[in-house]
XYZ file of C-alpha atoms in Angstrom:
624
model
C 152.492 132.079 -163.014
C 152.713 134.531 -165.755
C 156.175 134.631 -166.996
C 156.114 130.458 -166.336
C 153.378 130.395 -168.312
C 154.512 132.265 -170.893
C 158.004 130.311 -171.104
C 155.304 127.252 -172.846
C 154.697 128.876 -176.007
C 158.000 131.207 -176.468
C 160.851 128.073 -176.175
C 159.753 126.423 -178.917
C 160.202 129.731 -180.641
C 163.537 130.646 -179.730
C 164.074 127.229 -180.916
C 162.607 128.345 -183.983
C 164.372 131.465 -184.172
C 167.643 130.245 -182.879
C 167.568 127.325 -186.007
C 166.481 129.414 -188.595
C 169.225 132.394 -187.481
C 171.917 129.692 -187.983
C 171.221 128.930 -191.565
C 173.356 125.276 -192.832
C 176.021 126.682 -189.981
C 175.990 124.239 -187.714
C 176.207 120.578 -188.130
C 173.867 118.145 -188.369
C 173.157 117.009 -184.730
C 173.278 120.749 -183.477
C 170.122 121.132 -185.021
C 168.476 118.258 -183.652
C 169.562 119.084 -180.346
C 168.841 122.632 -180.448
C 164.967 121.648 -180.918
C 164.825 118.784 -178.956
C 166.061 121.211 -176.165
C 163.545 123.925 -176.945
C 160.720 121.860 -176.930
C 161.806 119.727 -173.470
C 162.514 123.158 -171.105
C 158.798 124.016 -172.708
C 157.793 120.185 -171.272
C 159.575 121.306 -168.337
C 158.142 125.113 -167.869
C 154.421 122.991 -168.332
C 155.189 120.791 -165.126
C 156.464 123.804 -163.225
C 153.107 125.933 -163.904
C 150.699 122.522 -163.384
C 152.096 122.741 -159.839
C 151.213 125.947 -159.253
C 147.932 126.108 -160.893
C 146.901 122.989 -158.543
C 148.430 125.933 -155.953
C 145.364 128.200 -157.280
C 141.961 128.431 -156.053
C 140.625 129.629 -159.021
C 142.187 126.628 -161.019
C 142.384 129.508 -163.670
C 144.666 131.663 -164.698
C 144.972 134.363 -166.965
C 148.101 135.952 -169.225
C 147.547 139.293 -170.345
C 150.374 139.990 -173.331
C 149.135 143.480 -175.020
C 145.809 144.802 -176.620
C 145.383 142.980 -180.236
C 142.355 144.035 -181.928
C 140.480 147.613 -180.582
C 137.168 148.303 -183.174
C 133.900 149.071 -182.326
C 132.360 146.459 -180.518
C 135.400 144.006 -181.083
C 138.187 143.755 -178.239
C 140.743 141.312 -178.841
C 143.899 140.654 -176.577
C 147.298 138.196 -177.237
C 146.265 136.650 -174.194
C 147.718 133.401 -172.397
C 144.415 130.921 -170.529
C 145.979 128.447 -168.223
C 143.426 126.842 -166.543
C 142.732 122.728 -166.172
C 142.093 122.004 -170.173
C 144.884 123.706 -171.665
C 147.357 123.200 -169.247
C 146.466 118.950 -169.532
C 146.938 119.707 -173.645
C 150.167 121.288 -173.239
C 151.856 118.734 -170.662
C 150.925 115.537 -172.889
C 152.120 118.170 -176.435
C 155.134 119.103 -175.195
C 156.139 115.837 -173.501
C 155.399 113.505 -176.526
C 157.010 115.921 -178.861
C 159.984 116.440 -176.799
C 160.247 112.330 -176.984
C 159.526 112.588 -181.092
C 162.335 115.707 -181.692
C 164.833 113.506 -180.142
C 163.561 110.532 -181.616
C 163.756 112.115 -184.881
C 167.570 112.963 -184.396
C 168.345 109.689 -185.292
C 165.802 108.776 -187.713
C 166.168 111.978 -190.070
C 170.487 111.159 -189.645
C 171.691 111.735 -193.153
C 168.873 113.273 -194.531
C 169.798 116.606 -197.129
C 166.756 118.933 -195.552
C 167.903 117.811 -191.472
C 167.488 121.589 -190.262
C 165.185 122.560 -192.667
C 163.335 119.254 -190.373
C 163.696 121.028 -187.230
C 162.810 123.910 -187.416
C 159.580 122.875 -189.110
C 158.711 120.957 -185.981
C 159.989 123.741 -183.651
C 157.452 126.056 -185.167
C 154.799 122.857 -185.252
C 154.748 122.812 -181.519
C 154.555 126.248 -180.841
C 151.421 126.699 -183.504
C 149.676 124.177 -181.400
C 150.629 125.517 -177.743
C 149.289 128.931 -179.219
C 146.074 127.073 -180.097
C 145.670 125.277 -176.662
C 146.511 128.310 -174.565
C 144.934 131.149 -176.421
C 141.957 132.876 -174.292
C 140.261 133.899 -177.467
C 139.305 131.668 -180.821
C 140.632 134.541 -183.295
C 143.927 133.893 -181.384
C 143.687 129.889 -180.958
C 142.989 130.303 -184.799
C 146.093 131.516 -185.748
C 147.645 128.429 -183.244
C 144.940 126.613 -185.520
C 146.142 128.233 -188.973
C 149.637 127.623 -187.942
C 149.099 124.038 -187.504
C 147.879 123.911 -190.794
C 151.146 125.336 -192.775
C 153.404 123.570 -190.754
C 151.558 119.871 -191.883
C 151.295 121.150 -195.165
C 155.548 121.715 -195.015
C 155.894 118.539 -193.426
C 153.750 116.005 -194.544
C 155.174 117.434 -198.680
C 158.866 117.101 -196.663
C 159.923 115.032 -199.812
C 158.335 116.974 -202.404
C 160.129 115.839 -205.103
C 157.987 113.269 -205.047
C 154.660 113.917 -206.329
C 152.760 111.246 -204.285
C 154.137 113.645 -201.483
C 153.108 116.364 -203.159
C 149.984 116.053 -203.998
C 149.430 114.598 -200.242
C 150.503 117.659 -199.079
C 147.848 119.834 -200.856
C 145.477 117.664 -200.214
C 145.829 117.987 -196.307
C 145.870 121.984 -197.012
C 142.662 122.391 -198.698
C 140.863 119.658 -196.469
C 141.818 121.661 -193.221
C 140.775 125.146 -194.913
C 137.141 123.525 -196.062
C 137.473 123.161 -192.094
C 138.010 126.363 -191.353
C 135.257 127.630 -192.864
C 133.358 125.851 -189.664
C 135.789 127.428 -187.007
C 135.577 130.973 -189.214
C 131.220 130.713 -188.896
C 131.370 129.381 -185.530
C 133.423 132.949 -184.751
C 131.071 134.881 -186.511
C 127.457 133.572 -185.050
C 129.128 133.707 -181.442
C 130.347 137.079 -181.919
C 127.007 137.919 -183.245
C 125.411 136.858 -180.171
C 127.830 137.835 -177.583
C 130.039 140.246 -178.910
C 132.923 138.502 -177.776
C 135.352 136.184 -178.690
C 136.834 135.594 -175.360
C 136.518 132.281 -173.945
C 134.977 133.165 -170.494
C 133.054 136.389 -171.841
C 131.367 133.771 -174.250
C 130.726 131.379 -171.730
C 129.155 134.953 -169.226
C 126.336 135.228 -172.165
C 125.526 131.641 -172.912
C 121.981 133.443 -172.279
C 122.261 135.746 -175.144
C 122.616 132.491 -177.698
C 118.738 131.721 -179.517
C 118.312 127.981 -179.434
C 119.005 128.313 -183.592
C 121.985 130.173 -182.766
C 123.288 127.789 -180.788
C 122.823 124.467 -182.943
C 124.581 126.239 -185.445
C 127.185 127.335 -183.682
C 127.379 123.764 -183.086
C 127.668 122.079 -186.434
C 129.813 124.851 -187.228
C 132.559 123.940 -184.781
C 131.661 120.537 -185.677
C 132.696 121.084 -189.440
C 135.807 122.563 -188.210
C 136.651 119.284 -185.994
C 136.029 117.555 -189.103
C 138.746 119.067 -190.767
C 141.443 119.128 -188.257
C 140.354 115.865 -186.558
C 140.041 113.708 -190.125
C 136.641 113.089 -189.320
C 133.937 111.620 -191.873
C 133.486 113.610 -194.011
C 136.757 114.929 -194.130
C 138.813 111.896 -193.016
C 140.844 110.688 -195.569
C 143.518 113.520 -195.738
C 145.381 111.917 -193.240
C 146.137 108.142 -194.461
C 147.774 110.049 -197.107
C 149.581 112.599 -194.873
C 151.888 109.622 -194.337
C 154.271 110.333 -197.257
C 155.954 112.389 -194.925
C 159.052 111.081 -192.589
C 157.525 108.721 -189.558
C 158.244 111.214 -187.063
C 155.934 114.058 -188.759
C 153.195 110.975 -188.618
C 153.547 110.311 -184.724
C 153.946 114.138 -183.992
C 150.489 114.821 -186.325
C 148.796 112.368 -184.757
C 149.567 111.489 -181.592
C 150.654 114.933 -179.957
C 149.534 118.376 -182.183
C 147.079 118.576 -185.285
C 144.073 115.992 -185.256
C 143.883 116.104 -181.703
C 143.150 120.331 -181.998
C 139.507 119.696 -183.056
C 139.032 117.845 -179.739
C 140.091 120.310 -178.098
C 138.025 123.143 -179.576
C 134.947 120.727 -179.405
C 135.925 120.063 -175.376
C 136.809 124.372 -174.643
C 133.717 125.161 -176.270
C 131.664 122.424 -173.964
C 129.367 125.018 -172.337
C 127.996 126.026 -175.799
C 127.438 122.651 -176.640
C 125.516 122.287 -173.875
C 122.605 124.285 -175.313
C 122.092 122.216 -178.120
C 121.057 118.266 -177.553
C 120.225 118.192 -181.121
C 124.056 119.138 -182.006
C 125.505 117.193 -179.509
C 123.613 114.375 -180.858
C 124.769 115.158 -184.196
C 128.214 114.827 -182.579
C 128.213 111.757 -181.509
C 127.115 110.496 -184.777
C 129.638 111.542 -186.334
C 132.288 110.014 -183.981
C 130.337 106.418 -183.776
C 130.417 106.308 -187.753
C 133.537 107.427 -188.079
C 135.002 105.156 -185.725
C 133.547 102.520 -187.369
C 134.160 103.467 -190.764
C 137.984 103.907 -189.931
C 138.604 100.679 -188.218
C 137.173 98.603 -191.177
C 139.166 100.505 -193.523
C 142.413 99.587 -191.292
C 141.279 95.849 -190.917
C 143.099 95.554 -195.195
C 145.423 98.068 -195.337
C 149.425 96.789 -196.498
C 150.884 99.586 -195.356
C 151.631 99.630 -191.807
C 151.676 103.486 -191.543
C 148.476 103.577 -193.063
C 147.007 100.739 -190.776
C 148.185 103.423 -187.541
C 146.583 106.596 -189.945
C 143.576 104.704 -189.940
C 143.618 103.696 -186.593
C 144.031 107.155 -185.166
C 141.027 108.701 -187.600
C 138.982 105.329 -185.326
C 140.689 106.990 -181.772
C 139.316 110.254 -182.366
C 136.162 109.155 -183.050
C 136.238 107.303 -180.073
C 136.501 111.037 -178.733
C 134.273 112.558 -180.368
C 131.802 110.047 -179.688
C 132.445 110.605 -175.941
C 132.134 114.359 -176.632
C 129.051 113.896 -178.154
C 127.979 111.797 -174.676
C 128.902 114.733 -172.834
C 131.551 112.432 -171.312
C 134.736 115.050 -171.707
C 136.761 114.122 -168.968
C 136.515 110.542 -170.674
C 137.546 112.197 -174.088
C 140.548 113.503 -172.627
C 141.241 111.245 -171.303
C 141.218 109.138 -174.038
C 143.142 111.736 -176.062
C 145.844 111.729 -173.193
C 146.581 107.828 -172.949
C 146.373 107.657 -177.037
C 149.326 109.773 -177.167
C 151.143 107.869 -175.304
C 150.606 104.931 -176.896
C 150.394 105.706 -180.402
C 153.182 107.889 -180.411
C 155.172 104.489 -179.397
C 153.374 102.361 -182.135
C 154.179 105.090 -184.945
C 157.804 105.633 -183.079
C 157.723 101.923 -183.463
C 156.650 101.346 -187.026
C 159.271 103.768 -187.627
C 161.653 102.022 -186.003
C 160.780 98.792 -188.079
C 160.995 100.731 -191.621
C 164.606 101.695 -190.915
C 165.820 98.156 -189.812
C 164.272 97.268 -193.300
C 165.781 99.908 -195.036
C 162.739 102.315 -195.670
C 160.375 99.357 -196.243
C 156.597 99.975 -195.198
C 154.628 96.652 -197.108
C 153.441 94.440 -194.372
C 153.958 91.649 -197.153
C 157.722 92.023 -196.776
C 158.012 92.018 -193.311
C 156.991 89.036 -190.855
C 159.182 87.186 -188.179
C 161.393 90.741 -187.225
C 160.838 89.512 -183.270
C 164.259 88.264 -182.758
C 166.009 90.903 -184.577
C 164.549 93.368 -183.065
C 164.795 93.212 -179.162
C 164.101 96.304 -178.517
C 161.170 97.773 -180.584
C 159.230 94.457 -180.232
C 158.508 94.330 -176.632
C 157.843 98.000 -176.507
C 155.472 98.023 -179.550
C 153.594 94.534 -177.989
C 152.761 97.184 -175.138
C 151.217 99.551 -177.947
C 149.236 96.696 -179.653
C 147.963 95.959 -176.304
C 146.931 98.857 -174.996
C 145.235 100.031 -178.231
C 143.665 96.725 -178.267
C 141.812 97.474 -174.583
C 144.009 95.041 -172.592
C 143.948 95.393 -169.498
C 145.919 96.845 -167.115
C 147.432 98.936 -170.040
C 146.037 102.608 -171.020
C 143.736 101.321 -173.493
C 141.770 99.243 -172.024
C 140.845 102.188 -169.080
C 140.585 104.692 -171.088
C 138.488 103.332 -173.673
C 136.589 101.907 -171.560
C 135.544 105.143 -170.089
C 134.438 105.946 -173.386
C 132.176 103.151 -173.759
C 130.909 103.056 -170.688
C 129.426 106.967 -170.861
C 128.198 106.100 -174.467
C 126.477 103.188 -172.940
C 124.618 105.685 -170.484
C 123.878 108.428 -173.442
C 122.887 105.843 -175.943
C 122.823 101.858 -176.775
C 123.200 101.763 -180.407
C 126.065 104.115 -180.517
C 127.665 102.042 -178.004
C 126.979 98.867 -179.660
C 128.398 101.072 -182.818
C 131.496 101.261 -180.360
C 131.903 97.682 -179.101
C 131.856 96.623 -182.749
C 134.542 98.874 -183.502
C 136.290 97.803 -180.622
C 136.335 94.240 -182.024
C 137.789 95.269 -185.143
C 140.246 97.599 -183.093
C 141.540 94.884 -181.853
C 141.656 92.284 -184.788
C 143.447 95.126 -187.158
C 146.372 95.629 -184.779
C 146.953 92.238 -184.002
C 147.171 91.743 -187.866
C 149.438 94.071 -188.252
C 151.736 93.147 -185.029
C 151.327 89.081 -186.708
C 152.633 90.407 -190.022
C 155.344 92.915 -189.069
C 156.881 90.388 -185.927
C 155.653 87.267 -186.178
C 155.168 84.042 -189.082
C 158.036 84.017 -191.730
C 160.295 86.557 -193.047
C 159.478 88.041 -195.608
C 161.706 90.679 -195.678
C 164.890 89.144 -197.351
C 164.896 90.920 -200.667
C 164.407 93.980 -199.220
C 167.281 93.955 -196.706
C 169.237 92.132 -200.070
C 170.014 89.170 -197.433
C 171.356 90.531 -194.459
C 169.758 90.712 -191.209
C 167.102 93.577 -190.070
C 169.481 95.933 -187.248
C 168.096 97.399 -184.175
C 167.616 100.771 -184.173
C 170.255 103.290 -182.218
C 169.682 104.196 -178.532
C 168.358 108.014 -179.655
C 165.062 106.021 -181.118
C 164.932 103.251 -178.449
C 164.819 105.170 -175.645
C 161.277 107.124 -176.557
C 159.813 103.498 -177.081
C 160.458 102.686 -173.761
C 159.922 106.262 -171.820
C 156.499 106.207 -173.770
C 156.030 102.041 -173.493
C 156.068 102.508 -169.612
C 153.829 105.283 -169.898
C 151.472 103.097 -171.750
C 151.130 100.665 -168.964
C 150.905 103.444 -166.360
C 148.449 105.828 -167.964
C 145.156 104.164 -166.877
C 146.573 105.523 -163.271
C 145.306 108.684 -164.200
C 142.169 108.450 -164.116
C 140.995 104.483 -162.704
C 137.155 104.266 -162.263
C 137.985 104.267 -158.342
C 139.776 107.565 -157.948
C 137.518 110.819 -157.162
C 139.826 112.693 -156.472
C 142.996 114.183 -157.743
C 142.044 112.276 -160.818
C 142.067 113.691 -164.536
C 138.350 114.038 -164.599
C 138.407 115.960 -161.429
C 141.168 118.043 -162.706
C 138.828 118.860 -165.664
C 135.718 119.101 -164.374
C 136.976 122.922 -163.747
C 137.238 123.964 -167.182
C 134.001 121.803 -168.814
C 130.253 122.698 -168.405
C 128.572 119.958 -166.615
C 125.916 118.283 -169.025
C 122.100 117.907 -167.807
C 120.757 114.612 -167.506
C 123.996 112.405 -167.898
C 123.728 110.067 -165.949
C 126.806 107.370 -164.507
C 126.389 104.141 -164.416
C 126.199 101.488 -161.355
C 129.934 99.818 -159.914
C 127.976 96.733 -161.119
C 127.224 97.811 -164.212
C 130.758 99.290 -165.192
C 132.172 95.891 -163.873
C 130.256 93.960 -166.392
C 130.636 96.823 -169.465
C 134.496 96.269 -168.473
C 134.514 92.188 -169.179
C 132.256 93.048 -172.309
C 135.135 95.518 -173.956
C 137.873 92.624 -172.869
C 135.896 90.032 -174.180
C 135.339 92.135 -177.040
C 139.631 92.516 -177.573
C 140.217 89.215 -176.882
C 137.018 87.909 -180.260
C 139.180 90.653 -182.263
C 143.314 89.353 -181.511
C 142.327 85.610 -181.475
C 140.412 85.514 -184.763
C 143.784 88.081 -186.419
C 145.951 85.613 -185.072
C 144.228 82.555 -186.188
C 143.275 83.728 -189.874
C 147.089 85.514 -189.955
C 148.971 82.242 -188.875
C 150.081 81.997 -192.235
C 150.795 83.972 -195.084
C 151.978 81.110 -197.605
C 150.271 82.263 -199.708
C 148.840 85.439 -198.850
C 145.629 85.309 -197.328
C 143.888 87.581 -199.447
C 140.616 86.046 -199.132
C 140.668 88.364 -196.199
C 141.312 91.567 -197.381
C 138.437 93.365 -199.277
C 139.534 95.759 -201.978
C 135.680 98.345 -200.689
C 138.345 98.835 -197.854
C 141.611 99.143 -199.194
C 140.401 101.343 -201.004
C 138.851 103.519 -198.439
C 135.326 102.896 -199.128
C 136.013 104.264 -202.356
C 135.586 107.105 -201.203
C 137.875 109.216 -202.906
C 136.830 107.981 -205.652
C 133.433 109.771 -204.624
C 135.249 112.894 -204.065
C 136.657 112.558 -207.614
C 133.856 112.068 -209.607
C 131.114 114.301 -207.754
C 133.558 117.365 -206.729
C 137.014 116.528 -208.624
C 135.916 115.978 -212.632
C 132.961 118.766 -211.963
C 135.738 120.698 -211.090
C 137.676 120.083 -213.690
C 135.638 119.926 -216.723
C 134.475 123.685 -215.457
C 138.030 124.770 -215.252
C 138.236 123.393 -218.933
C 134.680 125.200 -219.798
C 136.504 128.569 -218.831
C 139.927 127.884 -219.835
C 138.253 126.616 -223.612
C 135.543 129.119 -223.343
C 134.932 131.602 -221.350
C 138.058 132.818 -221.275
C 138.903 133.141 -224.693
C 135.310 133.789 -225.967
C 133.898 136.091 -223.673
C 136.970 138.133 -221.582
C 139.172 137.556 -224.211
C 136.529 138.447 -226.548
C 135.607 141.162 -224.355
C 138.463 142.887 -223.959
C 139.204 142.433 -228.117
C 136.258 143.933 -229.236
C 136.630 147.190 -227.131
C 140.304 147.316 -228.790
C 139.039 146.023 -232.389
C 136.862 149.117 -231.480
C 138.522 151.674 -230.393
C 141.250 150.784 -234.022
C 138.177 151.321 -236.028
C 137.149 154.328 -234.731
C 140.640 155.927 -234.917
C 141.048 154.458 -238.526
C 137.434 156.404 -239.472
C 138.847 159.775 -237.495
C 142.499 158.923 -239.275
C 140.652 159.802 -242.990
C 140.146 163.173 -241.946
C 143.324 164.217 -240.826
C 144.413 164.118 -244.564
C 147.535 167.018 -243.955
C 146.211 168.794 -246.865
C 145.975 172.328 -245.977
C 143.208 172.982 -249.025
C 141.002 170.364 -247.532
C 141.165 171.973 -244.330
C 140.102 175.552 -245.978
C 137.438 173.590 -247.825
C 136.163 172.086 -244.501
C 136.365 175.595 -243.235
C 134.496 177.193 -246.024
C 131.714 174.768 -246.059
C 131.237 174.842 -242.367
C 131.002 178.928 -242.576
C 128.481 178.177 -245.390
C 126.429 176.069 -243.549
C 126.349 178.375 -240.232
C 125.098 180.983 -242.967
C 122.580 179.152 -243.916
C 121.569 178.123 -240.283
C 121.864 182.011 -239.314
C 119.500 183.622 -241.846
C 116.745 180.699 -242.490
C 116.157 181.959 -238.161
C 115.922 185.392 -239.250
C 113.049 184.512 -241.322
């Protein structure tokens, strides 16, 4: 088992090193196939590890590699923790990432830095696997920072564009703010338990005071808001669409943004110590889901609609964590990986067919031109909208059912968000595939074309997963379900009740009605786009609730003024003035002493005689 578990992160790392070693000596497709084979092999190793874990009675195996840090009471091992939570994360991370790698071979064909792109992708997957497999917070932090720096490289892949370079820096800086939260949480946890190893921390929960527990939970929440793009650190993620579409799919579906939710679920025993902390988590998740959904209703860029959709769906997961429904959060995370990867890769196929165009106003009526992209994208649309029997219906319904038992106001907020989700995704679907053709200027009169098989094959596989994903945790399945499997890794929440069978069916019916309302509204309002119905779009929402403007006014511009004051006043007049003042004083004292050193012997003799005369007078006066 230990050798198989070790292969999971090492294979993507090996792919990274092999491609790095070859430099530019290989031709274009070879790098893509090496990278895809490395991640695909990691997925195979994960499947083997999964079955080996099922045969283990403890459902938890620690693979110690070596002692990493040993100083005082701090002892940290480089070790892997293979348990239901980590292996579930590894399964969809490696599986979805392998499909995205395969898709990228076709999508990135002809790009100047083709080899570098796949080097970054393999390193990204390796970092994510280190993050989820680590058995301690310090090693988790290494993976945490790894996905952060890889996201910077990939988001700013087209760094010649100012917008791409700025987006990469924005993502990097926002995540550094979140990192402060994780570091604070580590300090608080070590102060309470004298350990950073998960199993040891969970054995010493009694050492947490109520205040320390709440502060730790809030610090973990801050970390999650940065990495998983939640309020107030959510607005870096839409700008990350500046990277290539496969990068968007990888970040949104399989890796980076799921890391914050994973951290919260992993630390669920600590979260259970603070009901007020979990309530705060629930509020942040619910509000983020709603706000992001409203913003998505007015976006004109196909990828930005999907980006805000991700923020909203991650908000659902965070809301589930706040309600103590940890398995529901993971269930939605897995299903979301299926249909969001499908939607992003489908949008990439659309963009590919339109020569790079992303504006919904320049699409329309693509149904007949994209015979494979259209039906697979439709499955993703129905899944995320919450239509049965697709995966999104079961996973989102699981979250809302648990939230209904936890807090009725948060459930209402989640239900409104579900209506908005169905609406903005239906709007995107209609504007892309139905209605009038608006793309002739983009394609220069030519018909759009379907993507090659290497891009459509992942779409078909993800479409099947989006249809069947709900089987992982159907409401009437009590054994061998993802909820039962994950229960070995999370802490039970005291006082959490389950809805009756009748209530579950009633809530499911409400979910379906909410989805239908959103879909019918979109189809009614957007059945014609000539002229463009701007009255159904809000400038306020299109500009992200003026969130960036608020940060620019309260943080950006004051910081610029402070920097300008430092450059114009502090540095030249105070710092440089102090240094210059020392230099001037030294120079003037030297000039004064220089007058004493005339170079004339007679002057030196006169001074010597005068000095001796003074001494004689002084000694004579003392004798009196």
